Amino acid sequence: MKILIAAAGSYGDVAPYTGLGVRLREAGHTVALAADASYAQLVRAAGLEFRSLPADPRREGSGAPGGKRELMRRAAAFVRELGPGIAGAATTDTDLLLLSATTAPLGRHVAEALGIPSLDLPLQPNAPTGAFPPVVTGTRSLGRWGNRAAGRLSLRIVDRLYADGVRDLRAQLGLPPASARAVRRRRNTDSRPVLHGVSPALVPRPADWRPGLELVGNWWPYTAPDAALPPELESFLAAGPPPVFVGFGSMAAGARDNGGSERLAATVVGALRRAGVRGVIQSGWAGLSGPAGGADILTVGEVPHALLFPRTAAVVHHAGAGTTAAALRAGVPAVPVPVTADQPFWAARLAAVGAGTDAVPFRSLAAEGAVERLAEAIGRAVREPSYRDAATAVARRMEAEDGAGEVIKAVESAA
């Protein structure tokens, strides 16, 4: 089949689909991946055809100041640009669309216009359930009825966010108008599979989900067989005991404002040294950097988690879905520092399986006592064996999963 994968968002929203695309190509399919231009090299390095989407979340002001109304306005603008991009990326000979959580509400309409099937492949367990509240609303359970009601409400909020973009896209595609309620009603009666790239070792499948909603295990960012860590990083790793990795990915972009990145870096460096550990700091969107010439701390850019994490003592991260899974796959304990969105959910799941300390909220890193608070969590993660034991146990279960293989089966069923 000629398959188009459409993904949009931060690195963690796009990179896992490169590994999935490679597995599909190895199974005999022709695969293109559509994302914004900043991921062109990532996609082509995996040997996949790259198709550009015009919407770049960083250009839309990720991390910029503003209240919820401003955030929604920026997100709606992102969505209205994204729809035509997906339509443009899907050529007339495309046989199947594979859609991320961000692209699915628009991509389904493109598939309808082309008369081809689509398959939703979200990286979060976003279907309503009584087992837990919506992953983007925090960790406080509302009870089984309340959790399900909140889950349905969160989907209606998504509908509203995408409403203008869907209306414009359907008009562009020559499709009849369809209200958000009608679209949601159609989805609620749909029996097609939705395969979540989530390990059931971390999130047990909710018993109240309909058949076809499955947690199949993660798909992973592509790592070339001959990939290696930068020589400077290799030398650093060889020069002492395993370091603690610290990285906040795309989520700390706002720290660049008003000297925030320098303050955040100072907190991180202070906590690593107070905990008595070496550190590898990933600069990320915040532009973090450790001390120049520091023998105990090294600053790096993007490096493959699959190569670095198994050689660390612990991982301090923003609890994004991809980084959470990568640390577990490596069998190393975590100190989750959630910022927003689904990150408190993943932080809570890490604590629930015993592979991570209690969360250290990102906002607390700007408060008095932040160095001591973060250092204490790092010290526990590194020195208390129970965290590594739990992470190792989850890693063994994840090793037996084949999320990409389950997608291949579903794709071939759709052929």
mmCIF file of C-alpha atoms in Angstrom:
data_model
loop_
_atom_site.group_PDB
_atom_site.id
_atom_site.type_symbol
_atom_site.label_atom_id
_atom_site.label_comp_id
_atom_site.label_asym_id
_atom_site.label_seq_id
_atom_site.Cartn_x
_atom_site.Cartn_y
_atom_site.Cartn_z
ATOM 1 C CA MET A 1 0.000 0.000 0.000
ATOM 2 C CA LYS A 2 0.979 3.638 -0.433
ATOM 3 C CA ILE A 3 0.703 4.994 3.088
ATOM 4 C CA LEU A 4 0.828 8.552 4.373
ATOM 5 C CA ILE A 5 1.527 9.132 8.068
ATOM 6 C CA ALA A 6 0.524 12.626 9.215
ATOM 7 C CA ALA A 7 1.898 13.890 12.534
ATOM 8 C CA ALA A 8 2.242 17.377 13.997
ATOM 9 C CA GLY A 9 3.516 18.940 17.191
ATOM 10 C CA SER A 10 6.704 18.655 19.223
ATOM 11 C CA TYR A 11 9.528 16.164 18.654
ATOM 12 C CA GLY A 12 7.792 13.602 20.850
ATOM 13 C CA ASP A 13 4.627 13.949 18.760
ATOM 14 C CA VAL A 14 6.445 13.168 15.503
ATOM 15 C CA ALA A 15 9.588 11.082 16.109
ATOM 16 C CA PRO A 16 7.857 7.797 17.127
ATOM 17 C CA TYR A 17 6.206 7.633 13.710
ATOM 18 C CA THR A 18 9.605 7.450 11.995
ATOM 19 C CA GLY A 19 10.270 4.046 13.535
ATOM 20 C CA LEU A 20 6.747 2.921 12.690
ATOM 21 C CA GLY A 21 7.224 4.100 9.101
ATOM 22 C CA VAL A 22 10.431 2.078 8.779
ATOM 23 C CA ARG A 23 8.680 -1.064 10.027
ATOM 24 C CA LEU A 24 5.867 -0.527 7.506
ATOM 25 C CA ARG A 25 8.415 -0.034 4.720
ATOM 26 C CA GLU A 26 10.189 -3.231 5.745
ATOM 27 C CA ALA A 27 6.810 -4.989 5.515
ATOM 28 C CA GLY A 28 6.633 -3.989 1.833
ATOM 29 C CA HIS A 29 4.643 -0.755 1.904
ATOM 30 C CA THR A 30 5.567 2.626 0.421
ATOM 31 C CA VAL A 31 5.587 5.168 3.233
ATOM 32 C CA ALA A 32 5.636 8.961 3.362
ATOM 33 C CA LEU A 33 5.535 10.995 6.565
ATOM 34 C CA ALA A 34 4.052 14.490 6.611
ATOM 35 C CA ALA A 35 5.240 16.888 9.317
ATOM 36 C CA ASP A 36 6.464 20.471 9.513
ATOM 37 C CA ALA A 37 9.735 21.349 7.792
ATOM 38 C CA SER A 38 11.844 21.178 10.964
ATOM 39 C CA TYR A 39 11.488 17.374 10.889
ATOM 40 C CA ALA A 40 12.548 16.882 7.252
ATOM 41 C CA GLN A 41 16.030 15.626 8.148
ATOM 42 C CA LEU A 42 14.641 13.311 10.848
ATOM 43 C CA VAL A 43 12.198 11.717 8.393
ATOM 44 C CA ARG A 44 14.646 11.408 5.503
ATOM 45 C CA ALA A 45 17.302 9.914 7.787
ATOM 46 C CA ALA A 46 14.850 7.072 8.388
ATOM 47 C CA GLY A 47 14.635 6.494 4.637
ATOM 48 C CA LEU A 48 11.054 7.743 4.396
ATOM 49 C CA GLU A 49 9.637 10.232 1.926
ATOM 50 C CA PHE A 50 9.090 13.592 3.606
ATOM 51 C CA ARG A 51 6.063 15.746 2.834
ATOM 52 C CA SER A 52 5.798 19.165 4.391
ATOM 53 C CA LEU A 53 3.003 20.450 6.591
ATOM 54 C CA PRO A 54 2.877 24.252 6.883
ATOM 55 C CA ALA A 55 2.004 24.457 10.566
ATOM 56 C CA ASP A 56 4.912 24.744 13.009
ATOM 57 C CA PRO A 57 3.842 24.807 16.693
ATOM 58 C CA ARG A 58 6.955 26.768 17.644
ATOM 59 C CA ARG A 59 6.026 29.539 15.230
ATOM 60 C CA GLU A 60 2.547 29.602 16.782
ATOM 61 C CA GLY A 61 4.100 30.683 20.058
ATOM 62 C CA SER A 62 4.687 27.520 22.046
ATOM 63 C CA GLY A 63 5.647 28.621 25.528
ATOM 64 C CA ALA A 64 4.649 32.223 24.886
ATOM 65 C CA PRO A 65 2.899 34.095 27.699
ATOM 66 C CA GLY A 66 -0.878 34.415 27.678
ATOM 67 C CA GLY A 67 -3.949 32.978 29.330
ATOM 68 C CA LYS A 68 -6.130 30.080 28.267
ATOM 69 C CA ARG A 69 -8.023 32.213 25.765
ATOM 70 C CA GLU A 70 -4.796 33.214 24.009
ATOM 71 C CA LEU A 71 -3.611 29.602 24.064
ATOM 72 C CA MET A 72 -6.853 28.450 22.444
ATOM 73 C CA ARG A 73 -6.584 31.205 19.829
ATOM 74 C CA ARG A 74 -3.085 30.132 18.885
ATOM 75 C CA ALA A 75 -4.110 26.468 18.791
ATOM 76 C CA ALA A 76 -7.097 27.231 16.557
ATOM 77 C CA ALA A 77 -4.834 29.150 14.160
ATOM 78 C CA PHE A 78 -2.459 26.175 14.096
ATOM 79 C CA VAL A 79 -5.374 23.841 13.291
ATOM 80 C CA ARG A 80 -6.734 26.010 10.457
ATOM 81 C CA GLU A 81 -3.331 25.943 8.790
ATOM 82 C CA LEU A 82 -2.826 22.247 9.435
ATOM 83 C CA GLY A 83 -5.962 21.026 7.612
ATOM 84 C CA PRO A 84 -5.032 22.260 4.118
ATOM 85 C CA GLY A 85 -1.508 20.980 4.738
ATOM 86 C CA ILE A 86 -2.734 17.434 5.317
ATOM 87 C CA ALA A 87 -4.971 17.675 2.245
ATOM 88 C CA GLY A 88 -2.000 18.818 0.176
ATOM 89 C CA ALA A 89 0.253 16.055 1.473
ATOM 90 C CA ALA A 90 -2.260 13.303 0.649
ATOM 91 C CA THR A 91 -1.772 12.616 -3.058
ATOM 92 C CA THR A 92 -4.470 11.012 -5.197
ATOM 93 C CA ASP A 93 -2.661 7.654 -5.175
ATOM 94 C CA THR A 94 -2.530 7.466 -1.361
ATOM 95 C CA ASP A 95 -4.141 4.205 -0.215
ATOM 96 C CA LEU A 96 -4.242 4.761 3.549
ATOM 97 C CA LEU A 97 -3.854 7.595 6.058
ATOM 98 C CA LEU A 98 -2.279 6.929 9.455
ATOM 99 C CA LEU A 99 -3.089 9.760 11.840
ATOM 100 C CA SER A 100 -1.707 11.061 15.120
ATOM 101 C CA ALA A 101 -3.960 12.558 17.799
ATOM 102 C CA THR A 102 -3.235 16.055 16.463
ATOM 103 C CA THR A 103 -3.919 15.278 12.811
ATOM 104 C CA ALA A 104 -6.797 12.784 13.165
ATOM 105 C CA PRO A 105 -9.669 15.284 13.590
ATOM 106 C CA LEU A 106 -8.683 16.781 10.199
ATOM 107 C CA GLY A 107 -7.215 13.779 8.432
ATOM 108 C CA ARG A 108 -10.425 11.759 8.693
ATOM 109 C CA HIS A 109 -12.111 14.316 6.418
ATOM 110 C CA VAL A 110 -9.261 14.098 3.917
ATOM 111 C CA ALA A 111 -9.672 10.305 3.897
ATOM 112 C CA GLU A 112 -13.417 10.729 3.339
ATOM 113 C CA ALA A 113 -12.805 13.021 0.368
ATOM 114 C CA LEU A 114 -10.289 10.591 -1.156
ATOM 115 C CA GLY A 115 -12.487 7.577 -0.476
ATOM 116 C CA ILE A 116 -9.709 5.764 1.396
ATOM 117 C CA PRO A 117 -9.462 4.277 4.887
ATOM 118 C CA SER A 118 -7.713 5.950 7.796
ATOM 119 C CA LEU A 119 -6.411 4.590 11.073
ATOM 120 C CA ASP A 120 -6.026 6.579 14.291
ATOM 121 C CA LEU A 121 -2.709 5.990 16.067
ATOM 122 C CA PRO A 122 -2.640 8.281 19.138
ATOM 123 C CA LEU A 123 0.209 8.314 21.636
ATOM 124 C CA GLN A 124 -2.112 8.935 24.607
ATOM 125 C CA PRO A 125 -5.056 6.870 25.952
ATOM 126 C CA ASN A 126 -7.566 9.575 25.062
ATOM 127 C CA ALA A 127 -10.834 7.623 24.807
ATOM 128 C CA PRO A 128 -13.236 8.307 27.721
ATOM 129 C CA THR A 129 -13.047 5.799 30.561
ATOM 130 C CA GLY A 130 -14.034 5.473 34.175
ATOM 131 C CA ALA A 131 -10.568 4.160 35.029
ATOM 132 C CA PHE A 132 -8.911 7.594 35.046
ATOM 133 C CA PRO A 133 -9.700 11.228 34.209
ATOM 134 C CA PRO A 134 -8.798 12.677 30.805
ATOM 135 C CA VAL A 135 -5.032 12.656 30.426
ATOM 136 C CA VAL A 136 -4.889 16.416 29.827
ATOM 137 C CA THR A 137 -6.894 17.498 32.883
ATOM 138 C CA GLY A 138 -4.651 16.407 35.729
ATOM 139 C CA THR A 139 -4.518 13.361 37.948
ATOM 140 C CA ARG A 140 -7.421 13.849 40.370
ATOM 141 C CA SER A 141 -9.968 11.066 39.861
ATOM 142 C CA LEU A 142 -13.628 12.093 39.746
ATOM 143 C CA GLY A 143 -14.901 8.565 40.261
ATOM 144 C CA ARG A 144 -15.900 6.207 37.470
ATOM 145 C CA TRP A 145 -18.949 8.201 36.346
ATOM 146 C CA GLY A 146 -17.181 11.543 36.717
ATOM 147 C CA ASN A 147 -14.096 10.373 34.837
ATOM 148 C CA ARG A 148 -16.184 9.192 31.900
ATOM 149 C CA ALA A 149 -18.206 12.419 31.863
ATOM 150 C CA ALA A 150 -15.014 14.472 31.961
ATOM 151 C CA GLY A 151 -13.605 12.369 29.132
ATOM 152 C CA ARG A 152 -16.619 13.086 26.944
ATOM 153 C CA LEU A 153 -16.396 16.781 27.817
ATOM 154 C CA SER A 154 -12.714 16.908 26.852
ATOM 155 C CA LEU A 155 -13.568 15.459 23.439
ATOM 156 C CA ARG A 156 -16.215 18.138 22.955
ATOM 157 C CA ILE A 157 -13.595 20.777 23.777
ATOM 158 C CA VAL A 158 -11.352 19.264 21.097
ATOM 159 C CA ASP A 159 -14.305 19.383 18.685
ATOM 160 C CA ARG A 160 -14.724 23.082 19.392
ATOM 161 C CA LEU A 161 -11.024 23.737 18.915
ATOM 162 C CA TYR A 162 -11.099 22.026 15.513
ATOM 163 C CA ALA A 163 -14.549 23.246 14.412
ATOM 164 C CA ASP A 164 -13.428 26.158 12.212
ATOM 165 C CA GLY A 165 -10.608 24.144 10.716
ATOM 166 C CA VAL A 166 -12.937 21.233 9.920
ATOM 167 C CA ARG A 167 -15.536 23.546 8.382
ATOM 168 C CA ASP A 168 -12.963 25.215 6.142
ATOM 169 C CA LEU A 169 -11.340 21.913 5.196
ATOM 170 C CA ARG A 170 -14.614 20.219 4.244
ATOM 171 C CA ALA A 171 -15.502 23.204 2.047
ATOM 172 C CA GLN A 172 -12.056 23.048 0.408
ATOM 173 C CA LEU A 173 -12.483 19.318 -0.232
ATOM 174 C CA GLY A 174 -15.987 19.723 -1.673
ATOM 175 C CA LEU A 175 -17.612 17.768 1.151
ATOM 176 C CA PRO A 176 -21.017 18.695 2.580
ATOM 177 C CA PRO A 177 -21.010 20.607 5.884
ATOM 178 C CA ALA A 178 -20.947 18.503 9.037
ATOM 179 C CA SER A 179 -21.443 19.824 12.549
ATOM 180 C CA ALA A 180 -19.064 18.880 15.339
ATOM 181 C CA ARG A 181 -21.922 16.977 16.984
ATOM 182 C CA ALA A 182 -22.571 14.974 13.822
ATOM 183 C CA VAL A 183 -18.897 14.151 13.436
ATOM 184 C CA ARG A 184 -18.651 13.054 17.064
ATOM 185 C CA ARG A 185 -21.834 10.960 16.791
ATOM 186 C CA ARG A 186 -20.347 9.196 13.772
ATOM 187 C CA ARG A 187 -17.145 8.504 15.695
ATOM 188 C CA ASN A 188 -19.080 7.197 18.714
ATOM 189 C CA THR A 189 -20.813 4.568 16.565
ATOM 190 C CA ASP A 190 -17.608 3.659 14.730
ATOM 191 C CA SER A 191 -16.269 0.166 15.357
ATOM 192 C CA ARG A 192 -12.969 0.658 13.549
ATOM 193 C CA PRO A 193 -9.796 0.009 15.570
ATOM 194 C CA VAL A 194 -7.886 2.763 17.315
ATOM 195 C CA LEU A 195 -4.401 1.598 18.210
ATOM 196 C CA HIS A 196 -2.738 3.586 20.986
ATOM 197 C CA GLY A 197 1.067 3.662 21.026
ATOM 198 C CA VAL A 198 1.095 3.098 24.773
ATOM 199 C CA SER A 199 2.473 0.186 26.768
ATOM 200 C CA PRO A 200 -0.105 -1.687 28.857
ATOM 201 C CA ALA A 201 2.765 -2.231 31.282
ATOM 202 C CA LEU A 202 2.456 1.465 32.115
ATOM 203 C CA VAL A 203 -1.285 1.994 31.560
ATOM 204 C CA PRO A 204 -3.515 -1.094 31.909
ATOM 205 C CA ARG A 205 -6.206 -1.216 29.220
ATOM 206 C CA PRO A 206 -9.463 0.189 30.664
ATOM 207 C CA ALA A 207 -12.066 -2.561 31.022
ATOM 208 C CA ASP A 208 -14.875 -0.243 29.890
ATOM 209 C CA TRP A 209 -13.357 0.536 26.477
ATOM 210 C CA ARG A 210 -15.213 -0.810 23.448
ATOM 211 C CA PRO A 211 -13.614 -3.607 21.410
ATOM 212 C CA GLY A 212 -11.093 -2.165 18.982
ATOM 213 C CA LEU A 213 -9.665 0.424 21.369
ATOM 214 C CA GLU A 214 -6.300 -1.135 22.114
ATOM 215 C CA LEU A 215 -3.052 -0.284 23.890
ATOM 216 C CA VAL A 216 -0.559 -2.070 21.650
ATOM 217 C CA GLY A 217 2.781 -0.870 22.997
ATOM 218 C CA ASN A 218 5.023 1.942 21.901
ATOM 219 C CA TRP A 219 6.527 2.585 18.510
ATOM 220 C CA TRP A 220 9.930 4.147 18.759
ATOM 221 C CA PRO A 221 11.884 6.880 16.960
ATOM 222 C CA TYR A 222 14.069 5.408 14.237
ATOM 223 C CA THR A 223 17.697 4.903 15.218
ATOM 224 C CA ALA A 224 20.092 3.944 12.436
ATOM 225 C CA PRO A 225 21.980 0.655 12.966
ATOM 226 C CA ASP A 226 25.296 2.523 12.799
ATOM 227 C CA ALA A 227 24.156 5.454 14.954
ATOM 228 C CA ALA A 228 26.571 6.554 17.669
ATOM 229 C CA LEU A 229 26.668 9.158 20.376
ATOM 230 C CA PRO A 230 28.836 12.249 19.744
ATOM 231 C CA PRO A 231 32.514 11.639 20.623
ATOM 232 C CA GLU A 232 32.431 14.314 23.325
ATOM 233 C CA LEU A 233 29.510 12.563 25.005
ATOM 234 C CA GLU A 234 31.189 9.150 24.692
ATOM 235 C CA SER A 235 34.300 10.546 26.350
ATOM 236 C CA PHE A 236 32.233 12.065 29.141
ATOM 237 C CA LEU A 237 30.389 8.791 29.791
ATOM 238 C CA ALA A 238 33.679 6.904 29.920
ATOM 239 C CA ALA A 239 35.249 9.369 32.349
ATOM 240 C CA GLY A 240 33.171 8.507 35.410
ATOM 241 C CA PRO A 241 30.068 6.843 36.858
ATOM 242 C CA PRO A 242 26.773 6.919 34.926
ATOM 243 C CA PRO A 243 25.396 10.474 34.893
ATOM 244 C CA VAL A 244 21.878 11.751 35.418
ATOM 245 C CA PHE A 245 20.224 13.024 32.247
ATOM 246 C CA VAL A 246 18.175 16.226 32.495
ATOM 247 C CA GLY A 247 15.986 17.391 29.607
ATOM 248 C CA PHE A 248 12.647 19.141 29.264
ATOM 249 C CA GLY A 249 12.214 18.750 25.506
ATOM 250 C CA SER A 250 9.963 21.322 23.887
ATOM 251 C CA MET A 251 7.997 22.121 27.012
ATOM 252 C CA ALA A 252 10.319 24.677 28.625
ATOM 253 C CA ALA A 253 10.504 26.977 25.601
ATOM 254 C CA GLY A 254 9.031 29.838 27.636
ATOM 255 C CA ALA A 255 12.076 29.717 29.900
ATOM 256 C CA ARG A 256 14.010 31.593 27.223
ATOM 257 C CA ASP A 257 12.132 34.770 28.192
ATOM 258 C CA ASN A 258 13.651 37.280 30.636
ATOM 259 C CA GLY A 259 16.662 35.178 31.502
ATOM 260 C CA GLY A 260 14.550 32.216 32.539
ATOM 261 C CA SER A 261 16.769 29.672 30.796
ATOM 262 C CA GLU A 262 19.806 30.839 32.803
ATOM 263 C CA ARG A 263 17.868 30.581 36.081
ATOM 264 C CA LEU A 264 16.536 27.136 35.148
ATOM 265 C CA ALA A 265 20.010 25.933 34.173
ATOM 266 C CA ALA A 266 21.423 27.231 37.464
ATOM 267 C CA THR A 267 18.754 25.314 39.390
ATOM 268 C CA VAL A 268 19.477 22.117 37.479
ATOM 269 C CA VAL A 269 23.242 22.393 37.887
ATOM 270 C CA GLY A 270 22.872 23.212 41.571
ATOM 271 C CA ALA A 271 20.603 20.203 42.127
ATOM 272 C CA LEU A 272 22.937 17.792 40.294
ATOM 273 C CA ARG A 273 25.911 18.935 42.325
ATOM 274 C CA ARG A 274 24.017 18.929 45.605
ATOM 275 C CA ALA A 275 22.903 15.338 44.850
ATOM 276 C CA GLY A 276 26.540 14.431 44.185
ATOM 277 C CA VAL A 277 26.027 13.128 40.658
ATOM 278 C CA ARG A 278 27.395 13.880 37.218
ATOM 279 C CA GLY A 279 24.937 15.276 34.700
ATOM 280 C CA VAL A 280 24.099 15.450 31.004
ATOM 281 C CA ILE A 281 21.860 18.443 30.255
ATOM 282 C CA GLN A 282 19.932 18.526 27.001
ATOM 283 C CA SER A 283 19.536 22.082 25.738
ATOM 284 C CA GLY A 284 16.057 21.518 24.225
ATOM 285 C CA TRP A 285 13.765 24.360 23.161
ATOM 286 C CA ALA A 286 14.696 26.262 26.335
ATOM 287 C CA GLY A 287 18.338 26.525 25.262
ATOM 288 C CA LEU A 288 19.665 25.193 28.578
ATOM 289 C CA SER A 289 23.389 24.926 29.101
ATOM 290 C CA GLY A 290 25.643 23.775 31.881
ATOM 291 C CA PRO A 291 28.825 25.473 33.110
ATOM 292 C CA ALA A 292 31.492 26.017 30.454
ATOM 293 C CA GLY A 293 34.299 23.534 30.889
ATOM 294 C CA GLY A 294 32.619 21.766 33.807
ATOM 295 C CA ALA A 295 34.131 18.295 34.226
ATOM 296 C CA ASP A 296 31.031 16.956 35.995
ATOM 297 C CA ILE A 297 28.320 18.298 33.646
ATOM 298 C CA LEU A 298 28.014 18.184 29.850
ATOM 299 C CA THR A 299 25.483 19.998 27.654
ATOM 300 C CA VAL A 300 24.200 18.175 24.553
ATOM 301 C CA GLY A 301 21.693 18.756 21.763
ATOM 302 C CA GLU A 302 19.394 16.105 20.334
ATOM 303 C CA VAL A 303 20.798 12.610 20.931
ATOM 304 C CA PRO A 304 19.054 9.233 20.524
ATOM 305 C CA HIS A 305 17.418 8.321 23.807
ATOM 306 C CA ALA A 306 17.780 4.656 22.892
ATOM 307 C CA LEU A 307 21.568 4.995 22.941
ATOM 308 C CA LEU A 308 22.005 7.345 25.903
ATOM 309 C CA PHE A 309 19.371 6.415 28.483
ATOM 310 C CA PRO A 310 20.621 2.848 29.199
ATOM 311 C CA ARG A 311 23.930 4.412 30.240
ATOM 312 C CA THR A 312 22.464 6.835 32.772
ATOM 313 C CA ALA A 313 21.775 6.541 36.490
ATOM 314 C CA ALA A 314 18.391 8.293 36.185
ATOM 315 C CA VAL A 315 16.468 10.551 33.832
ATOM 316 C CA VAL A 316 14.998 13.904 34.907
ATOM 317 C CA HIS A 317 12.423 14.825 32.281
ATOM 318 C CA HIS A 318 9.184 16.672 31.541
ATOM 319 C CA ALA A 319 7.140 13.451 31.522
ATOM 320 C CA GLY A 320 6.154 13.656 27.886
ATOM 321 C CA ALA A 321 4.778 10.382 26.548
ATOM 322 C CA GLY A 322 7.835 9.568 24.415
ATOM 323 C CA THR A 323 10.512 10.420 26.964
ATOM 324 C CA THR A 324 8.600 8.598 29.707
ATOM 325 C CA ALA A 325 8.473 5.468 27.575
ATOM 326 C CA ALA A 326 12.115 5.760 26.482
ATOM 327 C CA ALA A 327 13.368 5.923 30.070
ATOM 328 C CA LEU A 328 11.267 2.900 31.018
ATOM 329 C CA ARG A 329 12.472 0.994 27.972
ATOM 330 C CA ALA A 330 16.032 1.621 29.191
ATOM 331 C CA GLY A 331 15.126 0.350 32.656
ATOM 332 C CA VAL A 332 16.260 3.516 34.435
ATOM 333 C CA PRO A 333 14.410 5.436 37.159
ATOM 334 C CA ALA A 334 12.863 8.813 36.488
ATOM 335 C CA VAL A 335 12.332 12.125 38.219
ATOM 336 C CA PRO A 336 9.283 13.542 36.389
ATOM 337 C CA VAL A 337 9.077 17.337 36.134
ATOM 338 C CA PRO A 338 5.712 17.825 34.396
ATOM 339 C CA VAL A 339 4.893 21.132 32.753
ATOM 340 C CA THR A 340 1.379 20.869 31.302
ATOM 341 C CA ALA A 341 -1.075 18.862 29.165
ATOM 342 C CA ASP A 342 -0.699 15.079 29.560
ATOM 343 C CA GLN A 343 2.567 15.261 31.503
ATOM 344 C CA PRO A 344 1.081 15.092 35.048
ATOM 345 C CA PHE A 345 -0.728 11.920 33.912
ATOM 346 C CA TRP A 346 2.505 10.225 32.830
ATOM 347 C CA ALA A 347 4.276 11.425 35.958
ATOM 348 C CA ALA A 348 1.551 9.808 38.070
ATOM 349 C CA ARG A 349 1.822 6.567 36.091
ATOM 350 C CA LEU A 350 5.586 6.473 36.694
ATOM 351 C CA ALA A 351 4.993 6.811 40.425
ATOM 352 C CA ALA A 352 2.197 4.218 40.310
ATOM 353 C CA VAL A 353 4.467 1.540 38.817
ATOM 354 C CA GLY A 354 7.281 2.535 41.189
ATOM 355 C CA ALA A 355 9.712 3.576 38.443
ATOM 356 C CA GLY A 356 9.679 7.283 39.239
ATOM 357 C CA THR A 357 9.728 9.584 42.233
ATOM 358 C CA ASP A 358 6.791 11.801 43.037
ATOM 359 C CA ALA A 359 6.507 14.620 40.524
ATOM 360 C CA VAL A 360 8.496 17.809 40.941
ATOM 361 C CA PRO A 361 6.216 20.281 39.102
ATOM 362 C CA PHE A 362 8.124 22.404 36.611
ATOM 363 C CA ARG A 363 6.716 25.629 38.067
ATOM 364 C CA SER A 364 8.278 24.723 41.428
ATOM 365 C CA LEU A 365 11.762 25.032 39.895
ATOM 366 C CA ALA A 366 11.349 28.796 40.057
ATOM 367 C CA ALA A 367 10.356 28.759 43.741
ATOM 368 C CA GLU A 368 12.472 29.058 46.857
ATOM 369 C CA GLY A 369 14.116 25.761 47.793
ATOM 370 C CA ALA A 370 13.983 24.413 44.220
ATOM 371 C CA VAL A 371 17.593 23.234 44.232
ATOM 372 C CA GLU A 372 17.105 21.265 47.439
ATOM 373 C CA ARG A 373 13.773 19.803 46.274
ATOM 374 C CA LEU A 374 15.131 18.622 42.937
ATOM 375 C CA ALA A 375 18.380 17.357 44.472
ATOM 376 C CA GLU A 376 16.462 15.284 47.012
ATOM 377 C CA ALA A 377 14.387 13.637 44.253
ATOM 378 C CA ILE A 378 17.478 12.920 42.145
ATOM 379 C CA GLY A 379 19.252 11.417 45.146
ATOM 380 C CA ARG A 380 16.337 9.070 45.863
ATOM 381 C CA ALA A 381 16.026 7.987 42.230
ATOM 382 C CA VAL A 382 19.731 7.179 42.007
ATOM 383 C CA ARG A 383 20.315 5.598 45.423
ATOM 384 C CA GLU A 384 17.109 3.761 46.313
ATOM 385 C CA PRO A 385 17.204 0.405 44.456
ATOM 386 C CA SER A 386 13.414 0.045 44.350
ATOM 387 C CA TYR A 387 13.112 2.637 41.581
ATOM 388 C CA ARG A 388 15.557 0.905 39.259
ATOM 389 C CA ASP A 389 14.075 -2.513 40.102
ATOM 390 C CA ALA A 390 10.606 -1.302 39.130
ATOM 391 C CA ALA A 391 11.876 0.328 35.936
ATOM 392 C CA THR A 392 13.695 -2.870 34.989
ATOM 393 C CA ALA A 393 10.538 -4.912 35.531
ATOM 394 C CA VAL A 394 8.527 -2.608 33.249
ATOM 395 C CA ALA A 395 11.323 -2.688 30.650
ATOM 396 C CA ARG A 396 11.111 -6.498 30.505
ATOM 397 C CA ARG A 397 7.376 -6.323 29.827
ATOM 398 C CA MET A 398 7.844 -3.642 27.181
ATOM 399 C CA GLU A 399 10.502 -5.738 25.460
ATOM 400 C CA ALA A 400 7.878 -8.425 24.823
ATOM 401 C CA GLU A 401 5.532 -5.935 23.118
ATOM 402 C CA ASP A 402 5.497 -5.150 19.404
ATOM 403 C CA GLY A 403 3.401 -2.050 18.902
ATOM 404 C CA ALA A 404 4.564 -1.545 15.310
ATOM 405 C CA GLY A 405 3.755 -5.164 14.516
ATOM 406 C CA GLU A 406 0.186 -4.645 15.694
ATOM 407 C CA VAL A 407 -0.128 -1.607 13.420
ATOM 408 C CA ILE A 408 1.163 -3.652 10.470
ATOM 409 C CA LYS A 409 -1.536 -6.265 11.123
ATOM 410 C CA ALA A 410 -4.229 -3.559 11.194
ATOM 411 C CA VAL A 411 -2.864 -1.956 8.020
ATOM 412 C CA GLU A 412 -2.922 -5.255 6.168
ATOM 413 C CA SER A 413 -6.467 -5.895 7.370
ATOM 414 C CA ALA A 414 -7.439 -2.547 5.836
ATOM 415 C CA ALA A 415 -5.880 -3.411 2.476
#
